[in-house]
Structures are given as C-alpha cells and as structure tokens.
Short mmCIF file of C-alpha atoms and ligand atoms in Angstrom, two decimals:
data_model
loop_
_atom_site.label_atom_id
_atom_site.label_comp_id
_atom_site.label_asym_id
_atom_site.label_seq_id
_atom_site.Cartn_x
_atom_site.Cartn_y
_atom_site.Cartn_z
CA MET A 1 -13.77 -7.23 51.40
CA ILE A 2 -14.20 -9.30 48.41
CA ASP A 3 -12.73 -7.48 45.16
CA PRO A 4 -15.70 -6.63 42.93
CA LEU A 5 -15.05 -8.46 39.65
CA PRO A 6 -13.52 -6.78 36.70
CA ALA A 7 -15.52 -4.48 34.41
CA THR A 8 -16.93 -6.43 31.79
CA PRO A 9 -19.13 -4.46 29.09
CA ALA A 10 -21.71 -6.49 28.00
CA LEU A 11 -21.54 -7.59 24.24
CA PRO A 12 -22.20 -4.47 22.30
CA ARG A 13 -24.25 -3.40 19.57
CA ASP A 14 -24.12 -0.39 16.96
CA LEU A 15 -26.41 1.85 15.67
CA LEU A 16 -28.17 -0.11 13.26
CA GLY A 17 -28.13 -3.90 15.88
CA ARG A 18 -25.19 -5.38 14.73
CA PRO A 19 -23.17 -7.42 16.49
CA LEU A 20 -19.15 -7.56 16.99
CA HIS A 21 -18.17 -11.20 16.02
CA ASP A 22 -15.34 -10.87 13.15
CA LEU A 23 -11.66 -9.33 13.66
CA ARG A 24 -9.57 -8.75 10.47
CA ILE A 25 -5.69 -7.94 11.58
CA SER A 26 -3.54 -6.00 9.50
CA VAL A 27 -0.14 -7.09 10.41
CA ILE A 28 1.73 -5.18 7.65
CA GLU A 29 1.07 -2.80 5.20
CA THR A 30 3.50 -3.24 2.63
CA CYS A 31 3.14 -5.71 0.01
CA ASN A 32 5.63 -7.58 -2.83
CA TYR A 33 3.30 -6.94 -5.50
CA ARG A 34 1.95 -3.81 -6.75
CA CYS A 35 -1.76 -5.05 -8.01
CA PRO A 36 -3.56 -2.19 -9.91
CA TYR A 37 -6.54 -2.70 -8.03
CA CYS A 38 -5.33 -2.52 -4.66
CA MET A 39 -1.36 -0.94 -4.43
CA PRO A 40 -1.01 0.80 -7.80
CA GLU A 41 2.75 1.42 -8.88
CA GLY A 42 3.86 4.44 -8.85
CA LEU A 43 0.61 5.78 -6.99
CA THR A 44 1.11 4.08 -3.88
CA PRO A 45 5.12 4.54 -3.05
CA ASP A 46 7.64 2.43 -1.15
CA GLU A 47 7.35 5.13 1.51
CA THR A 48 4.06 4.70 2.85
CA ALA A 49 5.32 1.30 4.52
CA LEU A 50 5.83 2.36 8.36
CA ASP A 51 9.30 1.69 10.32
CA ARG A 52 9.42 -1.33 12.05
CA ALA A 53 8.44 0.99 15.12
CA SER A 54 4.94 2.31 14.01
CA ARG A 55 3.80 -1.52 13.34
CA LEU A 56 1.66 -2.41 16.57
CA GLY A 57 4.26 -5.77 18.20
CA PHE A 58 2.94 -9.13 19.09
CA ASP A 59 2.11 -8.04 22.32
CA GLU A 60 0.04 -5.27 21.50
CA ILE A 61 -1.83 -6.94 18.90
CA GLU A 62 -2.43 -10.43 21.53
CA THR A 63 -4.07 -7.52 24.20
CA ALA A 64 -6.06 -6.42 21.63
CA VAL A 65 -7.45 -9.37 20.51
CA ARG A 66 -7.81 -10.32 23.93
CA ALA A 67 -9.78 -7.22 24.16
CA PHE A 68 -12.12 -7.87 21.52
CA ALA A 69 -12.72 -11.45 22.14
CA ARG A 70 -14.69 -10.17 25.55
CA LEU A 71 -16.71 -7.86 23.51
CA GLY A 72 -17.55 -11.36 21.26
CA VAL A 73 -15.21 -11.72 18.72
CA SER A 74 -14.44 -14.80 17.55
CA LYS A 75 -12.94 -14.86 14.37
CA LEU A 76 -10.44 -13.73 13.56
CA ARG A 77 -7.98 -12.97 9.90
CA LEU A 78 -4.28 -11.75 9.52
CA THR A 79 -4.06 -10.25 6.54
CA GLY A 80 -1.78 -7.14 4.92
CA GLY A 81 -0.32 -5.74 2.53
CA GLU A 82 1.25 -8.97 2.24
CA PRO A 83 1.19 -10.64 5.23
CA LEU A 84 3.70 -13.58 5.27
CA LEU A 85 6.18 -10.57 4.43
CA ARG A 86 6.18 -10.47 8.94
CA ARG A 87 8.77 -11.62 10.35
CA HIS A 88 8.06 -14.63 12.52
CA LEU A 89 4.18 -14.69 11.78
CA PRO A 90 3.41 -18.07 13.41
CA ASP A 91 4.35 -17.24 16.63
CA LEU A 92 1.55 -14.63 16.91
CA VAL A 93 -0.49 -17.41 15.01
CA ALA A 94 0.27 -19.44 17.73
CA ARG A 95 -0.69 -17.11 20.48
CA LEU A 96 -3.60 -15.59 18.78
CA ALA A 97 -5.08 -19.54 18.44
CA ALA A 98 -4.40 -19.95 21.96
CA VAL A 99 -7.17 -16.49 23.28
CA PRO A 100 -9.96 -17.81 24.71
CA GLY A 101 -13.20 -17.59 22.95
CA ILE A 102 -11.07 -17.18 19.19
CA GLU A 103 -12.70 -20.17 17.34
CA ASP A 104 -11.72 -19.81 13.81
CA LEU A 105 -7.74 -18.56 12.59
CA ALA A 106 -7.95 -17.76 9.17
CA LEU A 107 -5.49 -15.83 6.91
CA THR A 108 -5.49 -13.95 3.53
CA THR A 109 -2.32 -13.90 1.33
CA ASN A 110 -0.85 -13.33 -2.21
CA GLY A 111 0.49 -16.68 -1.95
CA SER A 112 3.64 -15.95 -3.14
CA LEU A 113 5.44 -16.89 -0.32
CA LEU A 114 2.94 -19.83 1.06
CA ALA A 115 5.28 -22.78 -0.04
CA GLY A 116 8.31 -21.39 2.01
CA GLN A 117 5.89 -21.27 5.04
CA ALA A 118 2.46 -23.04 5.31
CA HIS A 119 3.76 -25.83 7.37
CA ALA A 120 4.78 -23.67 9.98
CA LEU A 121 1.78 -21.41 10.21
CA ARG A 122 -0.49 -25.29 9.97
CA GLN A 123 1.95 -26.20 12.71
CA ALA A 124 0.84 -22.62 14.90
CA GLY A 125 -2.08 -23.09 14.58
CA LEU A 126 -3.55 -21.75 11.70
CA GLN A 127 -7.36 -23.28 10.81
CA ARG A 128 -8.20 -22.01 7.85
CA LEU A 129 -6.27 -20.17 4.59
CA THR A 130 -7.42 -18.19 1.39
CA VAL A 131 -4.93 -17.43 -1.51
CA SER A 132 -5.83 -14.89 -4.19
CA LEU A 133 -5.52 -15.70 -7.37
CA ASP A 134 -6.76 -13.42 -10.53
CA ALA A 135 -5.96 -15.50 -13.22
CA LEU A 136 -4.41 -19.07 -14.53
CA ASP A 137 -2.82 -17.45 -17.58
CA PRO A 138 1.01 -16.99 -16.25
CA ALA A 139 1.33 -13.79 -18.38
CA MET A 140 -1.48 -11.98 -17.38
CA PHE A 141 -1.04 -12.75 -13.69
CA ARG A 142 1.83 -10.99 -13.78
CA SER A 143 0.53 -8.51 -15.01
CA LEU A 144 -2.41 -8.19 -12.71
CA SER A 145 0.24 -8.09 -9.78
CA GLY A 146 1.69 -5.04 -11.52
CA GLY A 147 4.47 -7.06 -13.25
CA ARG A 148 5.75 -8.96 -9.75
CA GLY A 149 3.75 -12.00 -9.75
CA ASN A 150 4.85 -15.67 -10.94
CA LEU A 151 1.65 -17.89 -10.95
CA ASP A 152 3.63 -20.75 -10.42
CA ASP A 153 4.97 -20.07 -6.74
CA VAL A 154 1.55 -19.76 -6.10
CA LEU A 155 0.40 -22.50 -7.28
CA ALA A 156 3.47 -24.49 -5.25
CA GLY A 157 2.43 -22.79 -1.75
CA ILE A 158 -1.39 -23.97 -2.84
CA ALA A 159 -0.06 -27.52 -3.02
CA ALA A 160 2.54 -26.77 0.00
CA ALA A 161 -0.75 -25.76 2.15
CA GLU A 162 -2.19 -28.62 1.24
CA ALA A 163 0.38 -30.85 2.29
CA ALA A 164 0.89 -29.31 5.17
CA GLY A 165 -2.93 -30.28 5.85
CA PHE A 166 -4.96 -27.20 4.82
CA ARG A 167 -8.13 -28.89 3.52
CA SER A 168 -10.25 -26.33 2.16
CA ILE A 169 -8.76 -23.36 0.81
CA LYS A 170 -10.60 -20.16 -0.61
CA VAL A 171 -9.22 -18.61 -3.57
CA ASN A 172 -9.94 -15.05 -4.32
CA CYS A 173 -10.44 -13.81 -7.81
CA VAL A 174 -11.61 -10.68 -7.95
CA ILE A 175 -12.57 -10.14 -11.75
CA GLN A 176 -12.44 -6.96 -13.91
CA ARG A 177 -14.78 -6.26 -17.17
CA GLY A 178 -12.38 -6.07 -20.52
CA LEU A 179 -9.10 -7.83 -18.38
CA ASN A 180 -9.82 -11.45 -16.40
CA GLU A 181 -13.01 -11.79 -17.70
CA ASP A 182 -11.90 -15.06 -19.69
CA GLN A 183 -9.75 -16.21 -16.60
CA VAL A 184 -13.40 -17.70 -14.91
CA LEU A 185 -14.09 -20.26 -16.19
CA ALA A 186 -10.63 -21.15 -16.30
CA ILE A 187 -9.94 -20.80 -12.45
CA ALA A 188 -13.81 -22.64 -11.92
CA GLY A 189 -12.56 -25.69 -13.77
CA HIS A 190 -9.11 -25.46 -11.91
CA PHE A 191 -10.77 -26.36 -8.96
CA ARG A 192 -13.40 -28.47 -9.31
CA GLY A 193 -13.48 -31.61 -8.42
CA THR A 194 -11.38 -30.56 -5.37
CA PRO A 195 -12.00 -29.53 -2.14
CA HIS A 196 -10.80 -26.16 -2.43
CA VAL A 197 -13.86 -22.83 -3.33
CA PRO A 198 -13.01 -20.15 -5.95
CA ARG A 199 -14.29 -17.03 -4.27
CA PHE A 200 -15.28 -14.30 -7.30
CA ILE A 201 -15.26 -11.01 -5.26
CA GLU A 202 -17.00 -7.95 -7.15
CA TYR A 203 -13.73 -5.38 -8.21
CA MET A 204 -14.59 -2.78 -5.21
CA ASP A 205 -13.95 1.45 -4.93
CA VAL A 206 -11.88 0.68 -1.93
CA GLY A 207 -9.48 3.28 -1.24
CA ASN A 208 -8.52 6.33 -3.88
CA CYS A 209 -5.79 5.60 -6.07
CA ASN A 210 -6.93 2.72 -8.46
CA GLY A 211 -9.18 4.62 -10.86
CA TRP A 212 -12.62 2.56 -10.24
CA ARG A 213 -14.83 3.18 -12.51
CA ARG A 214 -18.38 0.74 -12.31
CA GLU A 215 -18.00 0.19 -15.49
CA GLY A 216 -15.01 -2.61 -14.73
CA VAL A 217 -17.04 -4.10 -12.44
CA VAL A 218 -18.42 -7.54 -13.52
CA PRO A 219 -21.34 -8.33 -11.59
CA SER A 220 -21.47 -11.44 -10.04
CA ALA A 221 -25.40 -12.52 -11.48
CA GLU A 222 -23.55 -12.57 -14.88
CA LEU A 223 -20.41 -14.62 -13.65
CA ARG A 224 -23.16 -17.34 -11.71
CA ASP A 225 -24.89 -17.23 -15.22
CA ARG A 226 -21.64 -18.15 -17.23
CA ILE A 227 -20.03 -20.78 -14.83
CA HIS A 228 -23.58 -22.19 -14.49
CA ALA A 229 -23.74 -22.55 -18.19
CA ARG A 230 -21.14 -24.65 -18.21
CA TRP A 231 -21.31 -26.55 -14.51
CA PRO A 232 -25.11 -25.93 -13.50
CA LEU A 233 -25.00 -24.48 -10.03
CA ARG A 234 -27.81 -24.28 -6.97
CA SER A 235 -27.56 -22.40 -4.07
CA LEU A 236 -26.34 -23.14 -0.82
CA THR A 237 -27.69 -22.41 2.78
CA PRO A 238 -24.93 -20.02 3.96
CA THR A 239 -22.63 -21.35 6.93
CA TYR A 240 -23.51 -18.76 9.52
CA ARG A 241 -25.09 -15.40 9.68
CA GLY A 242 -23.57 -12.66 7.63
CA GLU A 243 -21.19 -14.59 6.01
CA VAL A 244 -19.49 -12.60 2.85
CA ALA A 245 -20.09 -14.63 0.24
CA THR A 246 -23.26 -16.42 -1.44
CA ARG A 247 -22.81 -20.37 -2.11
CA HIS A 248 -22.99 -22.15 -4.92
CA GLY A 249 -22.25 -25.77 -5.61
CA TYR A 250 -22.22 -27.71 -8.74
CA GLU A 251 -25.07 -29.83 -9.41
CA ASP A 252 -22.37 -32.81 -10.25
CA GLY A 253 -21.20 -33.40 -6.95
CA ALA A 254 -17.62 -31.42 -7.64
CA GLY A 255 -17.08 -28.35 -5.20
CA GLU A 256 -18.01 -25.06 -4.64
CA VAL A 257 -17.95 -22.16 -6.18
CA GLY A 258 -18.49 -18.28 -4.11
CA PHE A 259 -19.61 -14.80 -5.07
CA VAL A 260 -18.73 -11.48 -3.05
CA SER A 261 -21.24 -9.00 -4.14
CA SER A 262 -20.21 -6.09 -2.10
CA VAL A 263 -21.33 -3.81 -5.39
CA SER A 264 -24.10 -5.47 -6.76
CA ASP A 265 -26.15 -6.79 -3.55
CA PRO A 266 -24.66 -4.35 -0.79
CA PHE A 267 -24.51 -6.80 3.02
CA CYS A 268 -23.75 -4.24 5.16
CA GLY A 269 -26.95 -5.67 7.21
CA ASP A 270 -24.81 -8.08 8.66
CA CYS A 271 -21.65 -6.28 8.86
CA HIS A 272 -20.39 -7.52 12.02
CA ARG A 273 -16.44 -6.88 11.15
CA ALA A 274 -13.74 -4.16 12.51
CA ARG A 275 -10.49 -4.19 10.97
CA LEU A 276 -7.60 -3.66 12.83
CA SER A 277 -4.60 -1.75 11.17
CA ALA A 278 -0.84 -2.76 10.93
CA ASP A 279 0.20 0.59 13.22
CA GLY A 280 -2.95 -0.01 15.41
CA GLN A 281 -6.03 1.60 14.17
CA LEU A 282 -9.39 0.43 14.47
CA PHE A 283 -11.52 0.85 10.92
CA THR A 284 -15.66 -0.22 11.79
CA CYS A 285 -15.63 -0.06 7.56
CA LEU A 286 -13.52 -1.32 4.50
CA PHE A 287 -14.14 2.28 3.17
CA ALA A 288 -13.96 4.72 6.17
CA ALA A 289 -11.79 8.05 6.02
CA ARG A 290 -9.91 7.61 8.83
CA GLY A 291 -9.55 5.05 11.67
CA GLN A 292 -9.72 5.32 15.68
CA PRO A 293 -6.11 5.28 17.05
CA LEU A 294 -5.64 2.34 19.20
CA ARG A 295 -2.35 1.88 20.14
CA GLU A 296 -2.53 4.10 23.56
CA HIS A 297 -5.47 2.22 24.78
CA ILE A 298 -3.52 -1.06 24.00
CA GLY A 299 -0.90 -0.06 26.56
CA HIS A 300 -3.30 0.50 29.30
CA GLY A 301 -4.72 -2.90 29.29
CA GLU A 302 -7.33 -5.39 28.32
CA ASP A 303 -9.94 -4.53 31.15
CA ALA A 304 -9.47 -1.01 29.43
CA LEU A 305 -9.12 -1.61 26.21
CA ALA A 306 -12.73 -3.68 26.04
CA GLU A 307 -14.67 -0.89 27.75
CA HIS A 308 -12.79 1.99 25.56
CA LEU A 309 -13.57 -0.82 22.11
CA ALA A 310 -17.36 -1.02 23.57
CA GLY A 311 -17.77 2.78 23.36
CA LEU A 312 -16.63 3.08 19.86
CA TRP A 313 -18.63 0.19 18.70
CA ARG A 314 -21.77 1.39 19.85
CA VAL A 315 -22.10 4.85 17.79
CA ARG A 316 -20.85 2.70 14.91
CA ALA A 317 -23.00 3.20 12.18
CA ASP A 318 -21.34 2.43 8.76
CA ARG A 319 -23.52 0.97 5.87
CA TYR A 320 -21.03 2.78 2.64
CA SER A 321 -22.01 -0.17 0.34
CA GLU A 322 -25.71 0.57 -0.06
CA GLN A 323 -25.14 4.28 0.35
CA ARG A 324 -22.63 4.21 -2.38
CA ALA A 325 -24.23 5.36 -5.38
CA SER A 326 -25.07 8.85 -3.61
CA ALA A 327 -21.62 9.14 -1.99
CA PRO A 328 -19.16 12.00 -3.39
CA ALA A 329 -16.56 10.72 -6.10
CA ASP A 330 -14.08 12.58 -4.13
CA ARG A 331 -14.62 10.93 -0.76
CA LYS A 332 -11.97 10.44 1.04
CA LYS A 333 -10.99 6.91 1.83
CA ILE A 334 -8.64 4.52 3.11
CA GLU A 335 -6.20 1.78 0.99
CA MET A 336 -7.26 -1.33 1.14
CA PHE A 337 -3.23 -2.36 1.26
CA TYR A 338 -3.30 -0.55 4.87
CA ILE A 339 -6.43 -1.76 6.09
CA GLY A 340 -6.57 -5.30 4.98
CA GLY A 341 -9.14 -7.05 2.14
N1 LIG B 1 -1.73 -9.32 -0.18
C1 LIG B 1 -3.32 -9.99 0.77
C2 LIG B 1 -4.07 -11.17 -0.74
O1 LIG B 1 -3.67 -10.80 -1.69
O2 LIG B 1 -4.86 -11.56 -0.80
C3 LIG B 1 -4.31 -9.96 1.71
C4 LIG B 1 -4.72 -8.37 1.33
S1 LIG B 1 -5.33 -7.91 0.33
C5 LIG B 1 -5.66 -6.68 0.32
C6 LIG B 1 -7.52 -8.70 0.34
C7 LIG B 1 -8.07 -9.24 -0.64
O3 LIG B 1 -8.16 -7.82 -1.48
C8 LIG B 1 -7.42 -10.21 -2.17
O4 LIG B 1 -8.27 -11.14 -2.30
C9 LIG B 1 -7.46 -8.87 -3.14
O5 LIG B 1 -7.87 -9.69 -4.35
C10 LIG B 1 -8.69 -7.92 -2.47
N2 LIG B 1 -8.42 -6.99 -3.17
C11 LIG B 1 -8.01 -5.81 -3.25
N3 LIG B 1 -8.09 -4.86 -3.94
C12 LIG B 1 -9.54 -5.31 -4.27
C13 LIG B 1 -11.07 -3.87 -4.69
N4 LIG B 1 -10.22 -3.25 -5.60
N5 LIG B 1 -11.86 -4.72 -5.12
C14 LIG B 1 -11.65 -6.10 -4.92
N6 LIG B 1 -10.99 -6.72 -4.12
C15 LIG B 1 -9.79 -6.24 -3.83
FE1 LIG B 2 -0.91 -6.85 -2.28
FE2 LIG B 2 -2.74 -8.28 -2.12
FE3 LIG B 2 -2.86 -5.58 -2.41
FE4 LIG B 2 -2.29 -7.28 -4.33
S1 LIG B 2 -4.37 -7.65 -3.33
S2 LIG B 2 -0.97 -5.40 -3.71
S3 LIG B 2 -1.06 -9.44 -3.16
S4 LIG B 2 -2.22 -6.32 -0.30
FE1 LIG B 3 -19.15 -3.19 5.99
FE2 LIG B 3 -18.85 -0.78 5.53
FE3 LIG B 3 -17.91 -3.75 3.90
FE4 LIG B 3 -20.54 -1.91 4.38
S1 LIG B 3 -19.70 -1.31 3.22
S2 LIG B 3 -20.27 -4.57 4.26
S3 LIG B 3 -20.16 -1.55 6.82
S4 LIG B 3 -17.28 -3.26 5.58
#
C-alpha cells in the first residue's frame, strides 16, 4: 500500500482575505540602545530580557521557517531588540537562506555592531540590510539612542556593509515633531547620489511605555513636501503589492526615498505579515496585546506546525492602524523591542 502524501495545508487566507507572505523573526528581545520611542531607559528594565533558555534555538527557528514557507512565506526579516547581539547569527542566516521557498532574507539593525559582522552576514547569505539612523548630528544621535549610541559606529557599519557587497541599504529614520525634524534634509542629502534609500517612518504608538502622543507624529506628506521643495520628487510604482513604504525618486535621478505612513495612511488591507518573538510567540499584528505560544507546536515538527499556523492565520482579523482613532488609550500592546519592528 502506498503511503498518502503528507497533508499540506492550502495557502491560508485570513478573515479579510489576506495571504501570508512575510515573516519577521525577533532573534533577541534586548538591545544595547534605549531609544525612547521603543525601549525607554528605566521604563523597560533589563529584567525584561529573557534567559537564554527561553529563546528559540536555531533548530526551532529553522523548523518554524520551514513551516511558514509551506504556507506561502517567501520573505524573511530578522530583527530584535538588536539582532546583532544574538551570538552566531551568521549560522542562523545560512540555515534560513537554504530553506526552500525563502526568496528574500533581510535584517534590520541599529548598525552599532555592523562593522564587525557585515562581511560574515553577507557570506552567510543575507541579501538585504536595513540600518536605523534617526540623526546625522552626533549629539542628537546619541540622545535619540538613549545616550548609548555612537554615530561613527553606525556610519562605519554602513561603509562595511557596502564593502561586503550589500548594494542598496535601506536607512530607517523615525522623525518626531520638535525633536529631529531638522535632520530630514540632512539625511536625505547624505544619501542622495548613492544606491541607499532613506525611509522616513511615522512615529508609532507601539507598546505602552513610550508615551506616544499624536502631536509627536510628523505626517509623511509633510516630510515629502519638505524634501520635494529642495530636491523635486516623483512617485514610483511599488515594487510589489503590500509594500510598506511608498517610493519616491528624485527627478534628477539622484536616487530614491521612501515613506512609511502607518499613522496617517494605514495599510492594513495589504498586511500579509506575521511576527515571531524570540521566545516563540506568534503575533499577527504589531499592535497585538498578546501572542500565540508556538514552542510546543514547533516541537511537534514541521507538518503539525504548518497545520497549526494555517489555523491561526485563517482566524486573523487584525487591522489596528485602521481602527486607531477608536482604540481605547489604555489598550494593552506588546512592546516594539520584544516583537521586532
Ligand atoms: N534594533 C534594530 C533597529 O533599531 O534597527 C531592530 C529592531 S527596531 C524595533 C526596528 C525598527 O523599529 C527601527 O527602525 C526603529 O526605528 C523602529 N521603531 C521602534 N520604535 C518605533 C516607534 N515607536 N515608531 C516607529 N518606529 C519605531
Ligand atoms: Fe534598540 Fe532598535 Fe528599539 Fe532602538 S529601536 S531601542 S535600537 S530595538
Ligand atoms: Fe498589519 Fe496590524 Fe500594522 Fe495593520 S496595524 S498594517 S494589521 S501590523
């Protein structure tokens, strides 16, 4: 008798018809910075860091990725906390790059440790890099990192990444009203004429500890107008459906900038992203109150895990950013450094 083929769950769609395409994996929940919008000093004590045994091991992460890939995930992003604090990260990159179905493997980092690791990450198969950079003024940069970051380290990290063969690096920049607004033109100007793409991200109400106020948000339209007044821009077509950033090119051909407008122009309708926390919880929205524990299911192997994940995705109805205006101010939300950006 011929054994039946293993049951492969059909590519699931959630309750709003959205497929599952992207997975963000937080490989560590702690950080060497204390950016006030993410992990404010004092309010997020170091005890929030997990002990090592609570973090998913590389075998578990690989099993999870194999299961997600069977459900349609082709894009992976490693994040944190600060992912470059996770020991032996290039080994994980090499394993994930080899998973069938994974076509795009990226990493988001604060760049502080990138100079020493860019080459190994590239060699391991990392395809794309995003480096966060909120100011080019050294004192302001330090202050925005909670007094811990050094601008030169990040610029050296970007240079090392270029040398290692990363061609077009995305540069994440969160602009806050009255804080670093004057850095917009400096950052845009710094990367004009390079293949790198600054992406201006609206300050978001992630988590409960950053003291978010709507007045602190600078809408993307305003930032775009400021840059356009100095260096005229034109809209570019999205690279793929559901792209988070809207793309704009300089009319003189000197490169590209992007805007992520999750407060002023929510994009929940096209959100096909899941998130896996360092301790193995699945989050189907960045603003969720709680996750679904996966570790035990990972232990049951790829087939059973894929079935379980498909079931969780099929009942997803998240669309927080579209409902923000009516959300209660005291709504509990998971913290950004825990879930990954
Ligand atoms: N530590 C890495 C880094 O900073 O790039 C990766 C994790 S961090 C949580 C990912 C991204 O989230 C960063 O680009 C950061 O600027 C962004 N971020 C954190 N808190 C934010 C907030 N409240 N609003 C908007 N973006 C935020
Ligand atoms: Fe750390 Fe990144 Fe959060 Fe800043 S944004 S505190 S670098 S995890
Ligand atoms: Fe996706 Fe949630 Fe963000 Fe909407 S609010 S785009 S559902 S992560």
